[in-house]
Amino acid sequence: MFYRETWAEIDLDALQKNIRLCEAWTKKAVFAVIKANGYGHGDEFIARKALSSGAKMLMVSSMDEALSLRNKKINGDILILGYIHPKDVRLALKHGIRLTVTSLEWLKEIVKHPVDGLIVHVKYDTGMNRLGVKLQDEVREILTICDRHGIQTEGIFTHFASSDEEDNVLTSKQYEKFNELLDSLDREFKWIHCANSDAALHFQENRCNSTRLGLAIYGYSTFNIGLKPVMRLYSKIVHVKQVEAGETVSYGATYSPLKTEWIATIPIGYADGWSRRHQGDVAYIGDEACEYVGRVCMDQTMIRLQTYHPVDTIVELLGDHADVVKMAKHMETIPYEILTQVSDRIPKVYYENGKKIGEVHSRMK
Ligand SMILES: Cc1ncc(COP(=O)(O)O)c(C=O)c1O
């Protein structure tokens, strides 16, 4: 139950379709990246559906995100892609959470305490220069230390910096470097992975057996293969009035109509993750484009109607008409930012086989 006139609808069938499409396209195992609250779609339903759709592992960025899944009784394999403080390794052991070895120093620190049974993936930094081990010798030392301390090195991976660009030189260089490392190691890994969504869908490689997919499973990629957006976002008109020429709308009086216009208010704002950069972009009522006029406020936003619509009219903010890729261009950002910003103040309603199967509104627990 929720009492807001703004909500997100999450199509779990689309999620399943996307995962299966990607799996068929890449012929590799899919690891579902569900960090940042499942890219804004909510972690619990997304995690369950991803696993039942064939994802072999869930990937998050922090211990908090991993524990959030375990607290919701998600029992599948989980890998934390980011750094965790050495003192928190005991939580990984307790809850059966896989960790990324981000550096040799980190590994040396964690083996000061019992780590027998820990499962890790070693991250090799081939050019992203964010996290990971840069030297082959260090990787070899890491494997030796892991063996000595009963740590299972289940996986090895790297991350591309420019996978959204076709025929990118850096991607090829990074892949080459990753291959050189693998060739130099006399070692089998259960999982070898290097590709995120864009790389998985267009970069030809045959060394890996798995892919880490975020954006694609939610329905987007620069290299589209028929993916279907999982999230739709709606609001309703809660107030409508005529604004005369010369009057202004919202904070800072940045918008002033040239003639009398119907201006409607919808209850979504930057506190919901609906950025001030939406100003000048459009929402839709049916096929009718309605520009966001004036500054987006904390809880409310104004749109210009082409014709009068009453209170309670549904407005599409993300959906068949309001496309996140176009929106991202308008805002000079990327779809990732728009999706992950959808805050937990927005209730999420989940659909499967065309039927509502649940809703999550973290403010109403
Ligand atoms: C290490 C790593 N792998 C995979 C992904 C998923 O990327 P994408 O959403 O482009 O598939 C991310 C996302 O940021 C990441 O940080």
Short mmCIF file of C-alpha atoms and ligand atoms in Angstrom, two decimals:
data_model
loop_
_atom_site.label_atom_id
_atom_site.label_comp_id
_atom_site.label_asym_id
_atom_site.label_seq_id
_atom_site.Cartn_x
_atom_site.Cartn_y
_atom_site.Cartn_z
CA MET A 1 0.00 0.00 0.00
CA PHE A 2 1.27 3.47 -0.78
CA TYR A 3 -0.18 6.93 -0.79
CA ARG A 4 1.80 8.67 -3.49
CA GLU A 5 0.75 9.75 -6.93
CA THR A 6 4.14 8.76 -8.31
CA TRP A 7 5.26 5.16 -8.75
CA ALA A 8 7.53 2.90 -10.80
CA GLU A 9 6.31 -0.24 -12.54
CA ILE A 10 8.88 -2.99 -12.88
CA ASP A 11 8.31 -5.61 -15.58
CA LEU A 12 10.01 -8.78 -14.37
CA ASP A 13 9.16 -10.61 -17.60
CA ALA A 14 11.22 -8.01 -19.47
CA LEU A 15 14.10 -8.67 -17.08
CA GLN A 16 13.87 -12.39 -17.80
CA LYS A 17 13.69 -11.79 -21.54
CA ASN A 18 16.76 -9.53 -21.42
CA ILE A 19 18.80 -12.02 -19.41
CA ARG A 20 17.93 -14.86 -21.78
CA LEU A 21 18.61 -12.73 -24.86
CA CYS A 22 22.03 -11.75 -23.53
CA GLU A 23 22.84 -15.33 -22.60
CA ALA A 24 21.90 -16.53 -26.08
CA TRP A 25 23.77 -13.67 -27.76
CA THR A 26 27.02 -14.07 -25.81
CA LYS A 27 26.84 -17.84 -25.21
CA LYS A 28 28.29 -17.11 -21.79
CA ALA A 29 26.96 -17.24 -18.24
CA VAL A 30 25.23 -14.07 -17.11
CA PHE A 31 26.17 -12.47 -13.81
CA ALA A 32 23.46 -9.97 -12.90
CA VAL A 33 24.85 -6.66 -11.65
CA ILE A 34 22.30 -5.45 -9.14
CA LYS A 35 24.29 -2.87 -7.26
CA ALA A 36 22.73 0.51 -6.45
CA ASN A 37 19.46 -1.15 -5.47
CA GLY A 38 19.27 -3.05 -8.74
CA TYR A 39 20.07 0.10 -10.77
CA GLY A 40 17.11 1.79 -9.07
CA HIS A 41 14.69 -1.08 -9.79
CA GLY A 42 14.81 -2.49 -6.24
CA ASP A 43 17.22 -5.27 -5.26
CA GLU A 44 14.96 -8.03 -3.90
CA PHE A 45 12.55 -8.75 -6.76
CA ILE A 46 15.30 -8.16 -9.30
CA ALA A 47 17.66 -10.58 -7.52
CA ARG A 48 15.04 -13.34 -7.30
CA LYS A 49 13.95 -12.95 -10.90
CA ALA A 50 17.53 -12.73 -12.20
CA LEU A 51 18.44 -15.99 -10.47
CA SER A 52 15.29 -17.78 -11.63
CA SER A 53 15.97 -16.51 -15.17
CA GLY A 54 19.37 -18.20 -15.23
CA ALA A 55 21.80 -15.60 -13.86
CA LYS A 56 24.62 -17.55 -12.23
CA MET A 57 25.68 -14.87 -9.80
CA LEU A 58 24.59 -11.53 -8.36
CA MET A 59 27.06 -8.68 -8.24
CA VAL A 60 26.95 -5.73 -5.87
CA SER A 61 29.37 -3.01 -4.91
CA SER A 62 29.52 -3.11 -1.13
CA MET A 63 29.05 -5.29 1.92
CA ASP A 64 25.89 -3.32 2.77
CA GLU A 65 24.36 -4.21 -0.59
CA ALA A 66 25.33 -7.87 -0.19
CA LEU A 67 23.88 -8.03 3.33
CA SER A 68 20.72 -6.31 2.15
CA LEU A 69 20.22 -9.29 -0.19
CA ARG A 70 21.07 -11.89 2.45
CA ASN A 71 18.67 -10.17 4.90
CA LYS A 72 15.97 -10.66 2.29
CA LYS A 73 16.84 -14.38 2.15
CA ILE A 74 18.44 -14.24 -1.27
CA ASN A 75 20.61 -17.35 -1.16
CA GLY A 76 22.30 -17.24 -4.58
CA ASP A 77 26.00 -16.60 -5.13
CA ILE A 78 26.93 -12.96 -4.54
CA LEU A 79 30.19 -11.24 -5.45
CA ILE A 80 31.09 -7.81 -4.10
CA LEU A 81 32.85 -5.98 -6.94
CA GLY A 82 34.11 -3.11 -4.81
CA TYR A 83 36.51 -2.70 -1.90
CA ILE A 84 35.51 -3.87 1.53
CA HIS A 85 37.35 -3.01 4.71
CA PRO A 86 39.52 -5.92 5.96
CA LYS A 87 37.64 -5.96 9.27
CA ASP A 88 34.45 -6.87 7.39
CA VAL A 89 35.86 -10.04 5.82
CA ARG A 90 34.37 -12.01 8.73
CA LEU A 91 30.91 -10.98 7.44
CA ALA A 92 31.73 -12.41 4.03
CA LEU A 93 32.69 -15.70 5.68
CA LYS A 94 29.61 -15.72 7.88
CA HIS A 95 27.15 -14.98 5.07
CA GLY A 96 28.89 -16.82 2.23
CA ILE A 97 29.64 -13.72 0.20
CA ARG A 98 32.36 -13.74 -2.44
CA LEU A 99 34.92 -10.92 -2.38
CA THR A 100 37.09 -9.19 -4.94
CA VAL A 101 40.83 -9.12 -4.32
CA THR A 102 41.49 -5.52 -5.19
CA SER A 103 45.19 -5.40 -4.27
CA LEU A 104 48.04 -7.47 -2.87
CA GLU A 105 48.20 -5.20 0.19
CA TRP A 106 44.54 -5.84 0.93
CA LEU A 107 45.05 -9.61 0.72
CA LYS A 108 48.08 -9.48 3.03
CA GLU A 109 45.98 -7.56 5.53
CA ILE A 110 43.01 -9.94 5.51
CA VAL A 111 45.10 -13.10 5.96
CA LYS A 112 46.21 -11.83 9.37
CA HIS A 113 42.90 -13.33 10.54
CA PRO A 114 41.35 -16.72 9.71
CA VAL A 115 40.03 -16.72 6.15
CA ASP A 116 39.78 -20.43 5.42
CA GLY A 117 36.84 -21.04 3.10
CA LEU A 118 36.66 -17.52 1.71
CA ILE A 119 35.86 -17.41 -2.03
CA VAL A 120 37.39 -14.63 -4.11
CA HIS A 121 37.68 -13.26 -7.64
CA VAL A 122 40.97 -11.53 -8.43
CA LYS A 123 40.61 -8.21 -10.21
CA TYR A 124 43.36 -7.45 -12.71
CA ASP A 125 43.63 -3.80 -13.64
CA THR A 126 44.35 -3.63 -17.36
CA GLY A 127 43.81 0.09 -17.81
CA MET A 128 40.77 1.35 -15.94
CA ASN A 129 42.98 2.45 -13.04
CA ARG A 130 40.21 2.29 -10.49
CA LEU A 131 40.61 -0.94 -8.48
CA GLY A 132 42.69 -4.02 -9.13
CA VAL A 133 46.15 -5.50 -9.33
CA LYS A 134 48.39 -4.03 -12.00
CA LEU A 135 51.33 -6.44 -12.08
CA GLN A 136 51.38 -10.07 -13.23
CA ASP A 137 53.85 -10.94 -10.48
CA GLU A 138 51.47 -9.56 -7.90
CA VAL A 139 48.66 -11.73 -9.25
CA ARG A 140 50.96 -14.76 -8.94
CA GLU A 141 51.79 -13.82 -5.35
CA ILE A 142 48.08 -13.37 -4.61
CA LEU A 143 47.32 -16.87 -5.88
CA THR A 144 50.11 -18.35 -3.74
CA ILE A 145 48.89 -16.55 -0.62
CA CYS A 146 45.30 -17.63 -1.29
CA ASP A 147 46.38 -21.27 -1.65
CA ARG A 148 48.35 -21.08 1.57
CA HIS A 149 45.42 -19.67 3.54
CA GLY A 150 42.59 -21.82 2.21
CA ILE A 151 41.07 -19.05 0.08
CA GLN A 152 39.36 -20.37 -3.02
CA THR A 153 40.26 -18.33 -6.12
CA GLU A 154 37.07 -19.00 -8.02
CA GLY A 155 37.38 -16.21 -10.54
CA ILE A 156 39.57 -13.70 -12.28
CA PHE A 157 38.41 -10.59 -14.09
CA THR A 158 39.15 -7.21 -15.55
CA HIS A 159 36.96 -4.23 -16.40
CA PHE A 160 36.96 -2.22 -19.63
CA ALA A 161 37.07 1.56 -19.53
CA SER A 162 35.57 2.35 -22.97
CA SER A 163 33.34 -0.57 -23.89
CA ASP A 164 30.55 1.68 -25.21
CA GLU A 165 32.72 2.60 -28.21
CA GLU A 166 32.99 0.23 -31.14
CA ASP A 167 36.53 -0.80 -32.21
CA ASN A 168 38.01 1.02 -29.27
CA VAL A 169 41.79 0.70 -29.10
CA LEU A 170 41.90 0.78 -25.31
CA THR A 171 39.42 -2.12 -25.05
CA SER A 172 41.56 -4.25 -27.37
CA LYS A 173 44.69 -3.35 -25.42
CA GLN A 174 43.03 -4.18 -22.13
CA TYR A 175 41.82 -7.51 -23.45
CA GLU A 176 45.28 -8.34 -24.78
CA LYS A 177 46.80 -7.56 -21.40
CA PHE A 178 44.22 -9.77 -19.69
CA ASN A 179 45.02 -12.61 -22.09
CA GLU A 180 48.73 -12.25 -21.48
CA LEU A 181 48.11 -12.64 -17.78
CA LEU A 182 45.92 -15.71 -18.25
CA ASP A 183 48.50 -17.27 -20.58
CA SER A 184 51.21 -16.71 -18.02
CA LEU A 185 49.29 -18.40 -15.19
CA ASP A 186 49.25 -22.15 -14.94
CA ARG A 187 45.83 -22.08 -13.38
CA GLU A 188 42.21 -22.98 -14.01
CA PHE A 189 39.47 -20.59 -12.83
CA LYS A 190 35.82 -21.50 -12.62
CA TRP A 191 34.87 -18.03 -13.80
CA ILE A 192 36.74 -15.71 -16.14
CA HIS A 193 35.00 -12.44 -16.98
CA CYS A 194 35.84 -9.11 -18.56
CA ALA A 195 32.71 -7.73 -20.25
CA ASN A 196 30.02 -5.42 -18.97
CA SER A 197 26.84 -4.94 -21.05
CA ASP A 198 28.22 -3.06 -24.03
CA ALA A 199 31.36 -5.19 -24.30
CA ALA A 200 29.33 -8.39 -23.98
CA LEU A 201 27.06 -7.37 -26.84
CA HIS A 202 29.67 -6.26 -29.34
CA PHE A 203 33.23 -7.10 -28.36
CA GLN A 204 34.28 -10.45 -29.81
CA GLU A 205 36.29 -12.51 -27.34
CA ASN A 206 36.56 -16.17 -26.51
CA ARG A 207 38.63 -16.24 -23.36
CA CYS A 208 35.84 -15.59 -20.85
CA ASN A 209 32.97 -17.84 -19.86
CA SER A 210 30.83 -15.23 -18.12
CA THR A 211 29.70 -11.60 -18.40
CA ARG A 212 28.83 -8.99 -15.79
CA LEU A 213 25.65 -7.39 -17.03
CA GLY A 214 23.98 -4.37 -15.52
CA LEU A 215 22.40 -1.96 -17.96
CA ALA A 216 21.52 -4.62 -20.55
CA ILE A 217 19.42 -6.70 -18.18
CA TYR A 218 17.43 -3.55 -17.36
CA GLY A 219 16.79 -3.12 -21.08
CA TYR A 220 19.44 -0.76 -22.44
CA SER A 221 22.70 -0.91 -24.32
CA THR A 222 24.48 1.15 -26.93
CA PHE A 223 24.36 -2.05 -29.03
CA ASN A 224 20.73 -3.02 -28.97
CA ILE A 225 19.72 -6.61 -29.60
CA GLY A 226 16.00 -6.19 -28.87
CA LEU A 227 16.23 -5.55 -25.16
CA LYS A 228 13.13 -4.35 -23.36
CA PRO A 229 13.13 -1.62 -20.72
CA VAL A 230 12.20 -3.01 -17.32
CA MET A 231 11.18 0.20 -15.56
CA ARG A 232 8.33 2.58 -16.29
CA LEU A 233 7.81 5.62 -14.16
CA TYR A 234 4.50 7.40 -13.76
CA SER A 235 3.05 10.31 -11.88
CA LYS A 236 -0.38 11.92 -11.77
CA ILE A 237 -1.46 15.51 -12.13
CA VAL A 238 -2.27 16.77 -8.64
CA HIS A 239 -2.93 20.40 -9.56
CA VAL A 240 -3.67 22.24 -12.78
CA LYS A 241 -4.16 25.94 -13.55
CA GLN A 242 -3.78 28.59 -16.23
CA VAL A 243 -0.70 30.76 -16.08
CA GLU A 244 -0.86 34.06 -17.91
CA ALA A 245 1.76 35.55 -20.20
CA GLY A 246 4.32 37.42 -18.12
CA GLU A 247 3.81 35.31 -14.98
CA THR A 248 6.58 32.94 -13.95
CA VAL A 249 6.76 29.32 -12.83
CA SER A 250 8.75 27.79 -9.94
CA TYR A 251 11.89 28.85 -8.08
CA GLY A 252 14.08 31.43 -9.67
CA ALA A 253 11.28 32.41 -12.09
CA THR A 254 13.18 30.78 -14.96
CA TYR A 255 10.09 30.12 -17.08
CA SER A 256 7.54 32.63 -18.26
CA PRO A 257 4.84 31.77 -20.83
CA LEU A 258 4.36 34.02 -23.86
CA LYS A 259 0.62 33.33 -23.84
CA THR A 260 -1.83 31.78 -21.41
CA GLU A 261 -0.91 28.15 -20.79
CA TRP A 262 -2.20 25.17 -18.84
CA ILE A 263 0.46 24.26 -16.29
CA ALA A 264 0.12 21.08 -14.24
CA THR A 265 1.96 20.04 -11.11
CA ILE A 266 3.16 16.45 -10.63
CA PRO A 267 4.51 15.15 -7.30
CA ILE A 268 8.06 14.18 -8.16
CA GLY A 269 11.21 16.17 -7.53
CA TYR A 270 14.90 15.99 -7.04
CA ALA A 271 14.43 14.25 -3.67
CA ASP A 272 12.98 11.37 -5.70
CA GLY A 273 16.02 11.39 -7.95
CA TRP A 274 14.26 13.44 -10.61
CA SER A 275 17.05 15.86 -11.34
CA ARG A 276 16.80 19.59 -11.93
CA ARG A 277 18.41 18.85 -15.30
CA HIS A 278 15.05 17.53 -16.52
CA GLN A 279 13.94 21.12 -17.01
CA GLY A 280 13.29 21.63 -20.73
CA ASP A 281 12.84 17.90 -21.40
CA VAL A 282 9.43 16.28 -21.82
CA ALA A 283 7.02 13.93 -20.05
CA TYR A 284 4.01 12.45 -21.86
CA ILE A 285 0.28 12.24 -21.43
CA GLY A 286 -0.57 9.57 -23.96
CA ASP A 287 1.20 10.80 -27.12
CA GLU A 288 1.21 14.41 -25.95
CA ALA A 289 4.65 15.77 -25.07
CA CYS A 290 4.56 18.04 -22.02
CA GLU A 291 7.66 20.09 -21.33
CA TYR A 292 9.06 20.32 -17.81
CA VAL A 293 8.84 24.06 -17.25
CA GLY A 294 10.53 26.02 -14.51
CA ARG A 295 12.89 24.51 -12.01
CA VAL A 296 12.31 21.01 -10.70
CA CYS A 297 11.61 21.38 -6.96
CA MET A 298 12.41 18.95 -4.16
CA ASP A 299 9.02 17.18 -4.29
CA GLN A 300 7.19 18.67 -7.26
CA THR A 301 7.64 19.54 -10.87
CA MET A 302 5.55 21.56 -13.32
CA ILE A 303 4.74 20.52 -16.86
CA ARG A 304 3.16 22.51 -19.68
CA LEU A 305 0.05 20.87 -21.12
CA GLN A 306 -0.86 21.29 -24.77
CA THR A 307 -4.48 21.04 -23.75
CA TYR A 308 -6.34 20.86 -20.43
CA HIS A 309 -6.13 17.61 -18.46
CA PRO A 310 -7.77 17.18 -15.06
CA VAL A 311 -6.27 16.20 -11.73
CA ASP A 312 -5.55 12.42 -11.61
CA THR A 313 -4.44 12.26 -15.25
CA ILE A 314 -1.51 9.82 -15.57
CA VAL A 315 1.79 11.27 -16.79
CA GLU A 316 4.51 9.02 -18.20
CA LEU A 317 7.98 10.00 -17.03
CA LEU A 318 9.81 6.89 -18.25
CA GLY A 319 8.22 4.47 -20.67
CA ASP A 320 7.33 3.87 -24.30
CA HIS A 321 7.36 7.60 -25.11
CA ALA A 322 9.71 8.99 -22.49
CA ASP A 323 12.90 7.20 -23.42
CA VAL A 324 15.77 7.19 -20.93
CA VAL A 325 18.43 7.30 -23.65
CA LYS A 326 17.01 10.50 -25.18
CA MET A 327 16.51 11.89 -21.71
CA ALA A 328 20.13 11.20 -20.83
CA LYS A 329 21.26 13.10 -23.93
CA HIS A 330 19.14 16.09 -22.92
CA MET A 331 20.64 15.99 -19.44
CA GLU A 332 24.18 15.44 -20.73
CA THR A 333 24.46 12.28 -18.72
CA ILE A 334 24.06 8.52 -19.17
CA PRO A 335 20.99 6.29 -18.61
CA TYR A 336 22.79 4.74 -15.61
CA GLU A 337 22.56 8.00 -13.71
CA ILE A 338 18.86 8.51 -14.36
CA LEU A 339 17.91 4.94 -13.40
CA THR A 340 20.08 4.66 -10.30
CA GLN A 341 18.82 8.00 -9.02
CA VAL A 342 15.21 6.78 -8.79
CA SER A 343 15.06 6.96 -5.04
CA ASP A 344 13.49 4.67 -2.48
CA ARG A 345 10.87 7.37 -1.90
CA ILE A 346 9.25 6.14 -5.10
CA PRO A 347 7.12 3.01 -4.58
CA LYS A 348 7.93 0.15 -6.94
CA VAL A 349 5.20 -2.13 -8.21
CA TYR A 350 6.31 -5.47 -9.65
CA TYR A 351 4.61 -7.31 -12.51
CA GLU A 352 5.07 -10.87 -13.70
CA ASN A 353 3.04 -12.58 -16.42
CA GLY A 354 1.15 -9.32 -16.73
CA LYS A 355 -0.04 -9.51 -13.10
CA LYS A 356 0.97 -7.43 -10.14
CA ILE A 357 2.92 -9.70 -7.78
CA GLY A 358 4.15 -7.26 -5.18
CA GLU A 359 5.20 -3.79 -4.25
CA VAL A 360 8.05 -2.26 -2.32
CA HIS A 361 7.91 1.09 -0.65
CA SER A 362 10.79 1.34 1.75
CA ARG A 363 9.29 4.40 3.47
CA MET A 364 6.14 2.43 4.36
CA LYS A 365 7.79 -0.57 6.12
C1 LIG B 1 33.16 -3.90 -12.43
C2 LIG B 1 31.85 -3.74 -13.11
N1 LIG B 1 31.42 -4.73 -13.92
C3 LIG B 1 30.24 -4.65 -14.56
C4 LIG B 1 29.42 -3.55 -14.42
C5 LIG B 1 28.11 -3.48 -15.17
O1 LIG B 1 28.19 -2.54 -16.16
P1 LIG B 1 27.00 -2.36 -17.21
O2 LIG B 1 25.85 -1.79 -16.46
O3 LIG B 1 27.53 -1.45 -18.23
O4 LIG B 1 26.69 -3.73 -17.74
C6 LIG B 1 29.83 -2.50 -13.61
C7 LIG B 1 28.97 -1.32 -13.47
O5 LIG B 1 29.30 -0.24 -13.14
C8 LIG B 1 31.07 -2.60 -12.94
O6 LIG B 1 31.52 -1.62 -12.14
#
